[in-house]
Tab-separated table of C-alpha atoms in Angstrom:
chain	number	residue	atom	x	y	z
I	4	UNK	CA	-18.887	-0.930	9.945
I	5	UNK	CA	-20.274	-4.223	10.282
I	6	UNK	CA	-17.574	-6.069	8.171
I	7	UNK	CA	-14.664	-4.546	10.135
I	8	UNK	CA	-12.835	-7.106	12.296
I	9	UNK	CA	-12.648	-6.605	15.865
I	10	UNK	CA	-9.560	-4.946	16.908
I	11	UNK	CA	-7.607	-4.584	20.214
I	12	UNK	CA	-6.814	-0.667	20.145
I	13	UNK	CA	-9.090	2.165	18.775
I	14	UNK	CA	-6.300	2.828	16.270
I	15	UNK	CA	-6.569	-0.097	14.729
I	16	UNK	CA	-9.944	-0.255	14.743
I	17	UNK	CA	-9.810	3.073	12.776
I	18	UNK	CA	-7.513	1.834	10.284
I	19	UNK	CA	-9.772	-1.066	9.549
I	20	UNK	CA	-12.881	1.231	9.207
I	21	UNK	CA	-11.300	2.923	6.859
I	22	UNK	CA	-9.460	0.077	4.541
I	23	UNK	CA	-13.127	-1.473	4.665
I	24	UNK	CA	-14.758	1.557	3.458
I	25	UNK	CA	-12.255	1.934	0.809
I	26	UNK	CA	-12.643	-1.718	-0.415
I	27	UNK	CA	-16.324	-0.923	-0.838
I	28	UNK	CA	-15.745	2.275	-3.242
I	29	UNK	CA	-13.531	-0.517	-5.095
I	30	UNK	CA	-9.716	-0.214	-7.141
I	31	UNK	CA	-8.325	2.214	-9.231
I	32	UNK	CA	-9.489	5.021	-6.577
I	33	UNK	CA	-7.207	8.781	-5.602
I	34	UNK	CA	-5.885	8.482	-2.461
I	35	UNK	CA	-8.114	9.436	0.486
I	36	UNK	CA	-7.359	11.752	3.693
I	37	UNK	CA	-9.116	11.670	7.118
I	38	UNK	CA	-8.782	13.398	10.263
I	39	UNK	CA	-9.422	11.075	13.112
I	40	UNK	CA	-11.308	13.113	16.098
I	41	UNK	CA	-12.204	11.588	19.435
I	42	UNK	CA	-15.735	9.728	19.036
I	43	UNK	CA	-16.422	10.728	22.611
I	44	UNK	CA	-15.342	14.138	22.620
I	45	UNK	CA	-17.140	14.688	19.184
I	46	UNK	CA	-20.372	13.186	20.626
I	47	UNK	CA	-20.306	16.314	23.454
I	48	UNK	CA	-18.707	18.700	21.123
I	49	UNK	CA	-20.623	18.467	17.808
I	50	UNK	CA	-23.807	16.534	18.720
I	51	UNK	CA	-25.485	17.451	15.561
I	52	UNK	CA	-22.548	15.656	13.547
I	53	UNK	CA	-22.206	13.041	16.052
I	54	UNK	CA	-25.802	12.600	14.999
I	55	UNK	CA	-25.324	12.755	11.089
I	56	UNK	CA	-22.089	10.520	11.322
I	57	UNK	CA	-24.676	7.825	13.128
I	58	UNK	CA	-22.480	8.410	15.995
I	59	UNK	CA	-25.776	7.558	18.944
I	60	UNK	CA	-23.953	4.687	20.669
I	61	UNK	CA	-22.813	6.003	23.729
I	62	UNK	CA	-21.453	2.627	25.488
I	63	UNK	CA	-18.496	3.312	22.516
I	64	UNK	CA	-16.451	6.149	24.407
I	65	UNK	CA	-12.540	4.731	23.426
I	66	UNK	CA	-12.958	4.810	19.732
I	67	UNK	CA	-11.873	7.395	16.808
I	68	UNK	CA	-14.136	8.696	14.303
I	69	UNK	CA	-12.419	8.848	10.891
I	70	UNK	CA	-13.567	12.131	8.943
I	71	UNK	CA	-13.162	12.183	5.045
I	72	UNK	CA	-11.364	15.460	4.039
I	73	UNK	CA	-12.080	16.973	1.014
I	74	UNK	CA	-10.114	15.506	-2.282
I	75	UNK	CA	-6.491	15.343	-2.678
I	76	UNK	CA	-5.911	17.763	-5.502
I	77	UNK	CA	-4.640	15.027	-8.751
I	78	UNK	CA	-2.077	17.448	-10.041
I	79	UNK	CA	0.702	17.708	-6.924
I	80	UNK	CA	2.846	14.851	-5.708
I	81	UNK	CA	1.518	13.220	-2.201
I	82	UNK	CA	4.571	14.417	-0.640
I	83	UNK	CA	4.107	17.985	-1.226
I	84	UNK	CA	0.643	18.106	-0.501
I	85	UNK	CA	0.661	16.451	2.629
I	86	UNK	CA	3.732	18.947	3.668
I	87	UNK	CA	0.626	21.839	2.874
I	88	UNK	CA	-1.304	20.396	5.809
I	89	UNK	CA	-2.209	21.725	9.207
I	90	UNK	CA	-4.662	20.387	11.708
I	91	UNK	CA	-7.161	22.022	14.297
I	92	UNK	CA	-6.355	21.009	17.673
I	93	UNK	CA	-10.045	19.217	17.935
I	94	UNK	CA	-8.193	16.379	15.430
I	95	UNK	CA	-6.706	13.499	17.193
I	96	UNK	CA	-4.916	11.977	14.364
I	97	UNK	CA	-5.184	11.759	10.348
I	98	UNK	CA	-4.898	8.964	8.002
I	99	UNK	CA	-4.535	8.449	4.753
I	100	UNK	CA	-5.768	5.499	2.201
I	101	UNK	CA	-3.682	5.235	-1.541
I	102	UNK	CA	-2.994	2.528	-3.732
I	103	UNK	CA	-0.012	1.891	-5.047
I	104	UNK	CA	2.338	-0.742	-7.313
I	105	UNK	CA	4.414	-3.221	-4.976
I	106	UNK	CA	7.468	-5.167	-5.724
I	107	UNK	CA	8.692	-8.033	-4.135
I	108	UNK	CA	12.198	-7.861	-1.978
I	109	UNK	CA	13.791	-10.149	-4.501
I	110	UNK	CA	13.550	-7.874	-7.504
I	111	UNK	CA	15.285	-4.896	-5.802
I	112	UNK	CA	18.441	-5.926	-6.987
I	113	UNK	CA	16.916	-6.075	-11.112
I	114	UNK	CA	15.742	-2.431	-10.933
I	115	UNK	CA	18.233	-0.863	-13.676
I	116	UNK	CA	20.278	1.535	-12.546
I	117	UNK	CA	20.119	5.419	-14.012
I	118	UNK	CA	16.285	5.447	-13.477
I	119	UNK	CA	14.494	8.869	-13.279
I	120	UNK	CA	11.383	9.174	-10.841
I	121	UNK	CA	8.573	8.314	-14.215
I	122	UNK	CA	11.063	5.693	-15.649
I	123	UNK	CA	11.123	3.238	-11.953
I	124	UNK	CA	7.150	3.678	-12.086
I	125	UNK	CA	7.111	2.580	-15.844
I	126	UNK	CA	9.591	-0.561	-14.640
I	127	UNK	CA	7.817	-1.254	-11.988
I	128	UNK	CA	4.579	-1.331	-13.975
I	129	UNK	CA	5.937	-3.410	-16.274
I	130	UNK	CA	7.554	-6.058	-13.784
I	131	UNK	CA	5.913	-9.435	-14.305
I	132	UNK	CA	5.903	-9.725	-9.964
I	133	UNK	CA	4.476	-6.507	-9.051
I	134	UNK	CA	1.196	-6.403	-6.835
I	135	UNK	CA	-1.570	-3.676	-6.720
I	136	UNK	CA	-2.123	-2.726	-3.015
I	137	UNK	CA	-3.740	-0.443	-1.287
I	138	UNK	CA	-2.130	0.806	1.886
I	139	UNK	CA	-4.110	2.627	4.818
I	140	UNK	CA	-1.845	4.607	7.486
I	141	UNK	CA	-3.053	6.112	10.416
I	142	UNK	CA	-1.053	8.071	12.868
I	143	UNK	CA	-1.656	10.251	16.111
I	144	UNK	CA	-0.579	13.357	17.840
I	145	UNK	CA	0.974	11.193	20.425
I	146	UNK	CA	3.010	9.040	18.168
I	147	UNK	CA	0.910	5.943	17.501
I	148	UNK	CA	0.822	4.702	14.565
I	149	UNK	CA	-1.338	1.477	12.430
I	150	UNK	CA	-0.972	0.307	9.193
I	151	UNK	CA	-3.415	-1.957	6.518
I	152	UNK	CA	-2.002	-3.089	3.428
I	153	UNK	CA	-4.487	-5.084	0.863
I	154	UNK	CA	-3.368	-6.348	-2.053
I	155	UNK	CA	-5.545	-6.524	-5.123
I	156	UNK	CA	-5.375	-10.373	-6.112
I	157	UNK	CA	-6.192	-11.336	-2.342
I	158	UNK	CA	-8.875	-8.489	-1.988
I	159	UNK	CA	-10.682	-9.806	1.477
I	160	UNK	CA	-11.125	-8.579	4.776
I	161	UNK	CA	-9.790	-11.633	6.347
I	162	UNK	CA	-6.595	-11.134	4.201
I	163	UNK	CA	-5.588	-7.407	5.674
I	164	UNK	CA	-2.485	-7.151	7.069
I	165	UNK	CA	-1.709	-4.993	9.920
I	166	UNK	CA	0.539	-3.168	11.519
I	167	UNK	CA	2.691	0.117	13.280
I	168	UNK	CA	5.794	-0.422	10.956
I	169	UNK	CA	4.340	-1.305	7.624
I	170	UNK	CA	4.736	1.937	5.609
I	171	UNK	CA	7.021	3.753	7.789
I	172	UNK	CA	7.977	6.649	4.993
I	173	UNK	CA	3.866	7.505	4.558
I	174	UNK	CA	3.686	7.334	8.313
I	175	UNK	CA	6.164	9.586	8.490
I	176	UNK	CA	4.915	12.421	6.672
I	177	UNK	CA	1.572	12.069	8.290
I	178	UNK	CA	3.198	12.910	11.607
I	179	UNK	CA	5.312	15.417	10.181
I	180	UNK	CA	1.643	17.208	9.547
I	181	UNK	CA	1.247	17.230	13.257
I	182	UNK	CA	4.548	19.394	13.808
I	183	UNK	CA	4.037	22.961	14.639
């Protein structure tokens, strides 16, 4: 993409793809899964998608082509679904875009205590501090991992933060998909 900052590794170059293409479809979007497959190995593998995904360039042989997976079903909790997962050997890694409310450290110690799962969210919701971000995590087989977070009321490229440790619960389960 031609709005996607330069990165230093392919994985977070990935991750950037990815939170870019997600600002364009713009807010209030279901969260989005990807398998990320070896651009080089696709290109030899799968030349006819290489060709459809615009993937021609061959001086680009260290990068990872994020694949859209088909929709997350509405219904189940992320958790569960993501537990339902399995991927082919051909996939490299996976990530995964969602948006989500945010509170700052210094209300964790207002949250009421006694809370069930739907009355936090309704707090939170309701909290005059809370931001709207959206969070892409990207992991791989090997370990790697690469975070994005964007929040809603600084929605710019040049305002993504990044990095391995930012979401480390959702970067969890994505490895956990990777277990045999």
């Amino acid at each position: 993409m031609s709005n996607t900052p330069m990165a230093a590794n392919p994985l977070t170059r990935a991750v950037l793809e990815i939170d870019e293409y997600a600002s364009g479809l713009g807010w209030d979007q279901p969260a989005r899964l990807f398998a990320l497959v070896d651009t080089a190995r696709l290109r030899a593998q799968e030349p006819s998608l290489a060709a459809q995904l615009g993937l021609t360039d061959e001086s680009e042989t260290a990068g990872l082509t994020p694949i859209e997976q088909d929709e997350i079903p509405s219904g189940a909790p992320l958790d569960e679904f993501l537990a339902t997962i399995a991927w082919p050997d051909a996939v490299t890694g996976c990530a995964l875009t969602v948006e989500r409310l945010m509170l700052p450290p210094s209300a964790e110690g207002q949250v009421p205590s006694g809370l069930d799962e739907a009355g936090l969210a309704t707090w939170v919701a309701r909290h005059p501090e809370r931001q709207e971000v959206r969070m892409t995590v990207a992991v791989l087989r090997d370990g790697s991992r690469e975070s994005a977070l964007r929040l809603r009321e600084k929605d710019s490229s040049t305002e993504v933060l990044t990095g391995p440790d930012l979401v480390p619960g959702l970067a969890d389960a994505l490895t956990a998909t990777f277990a045999d």
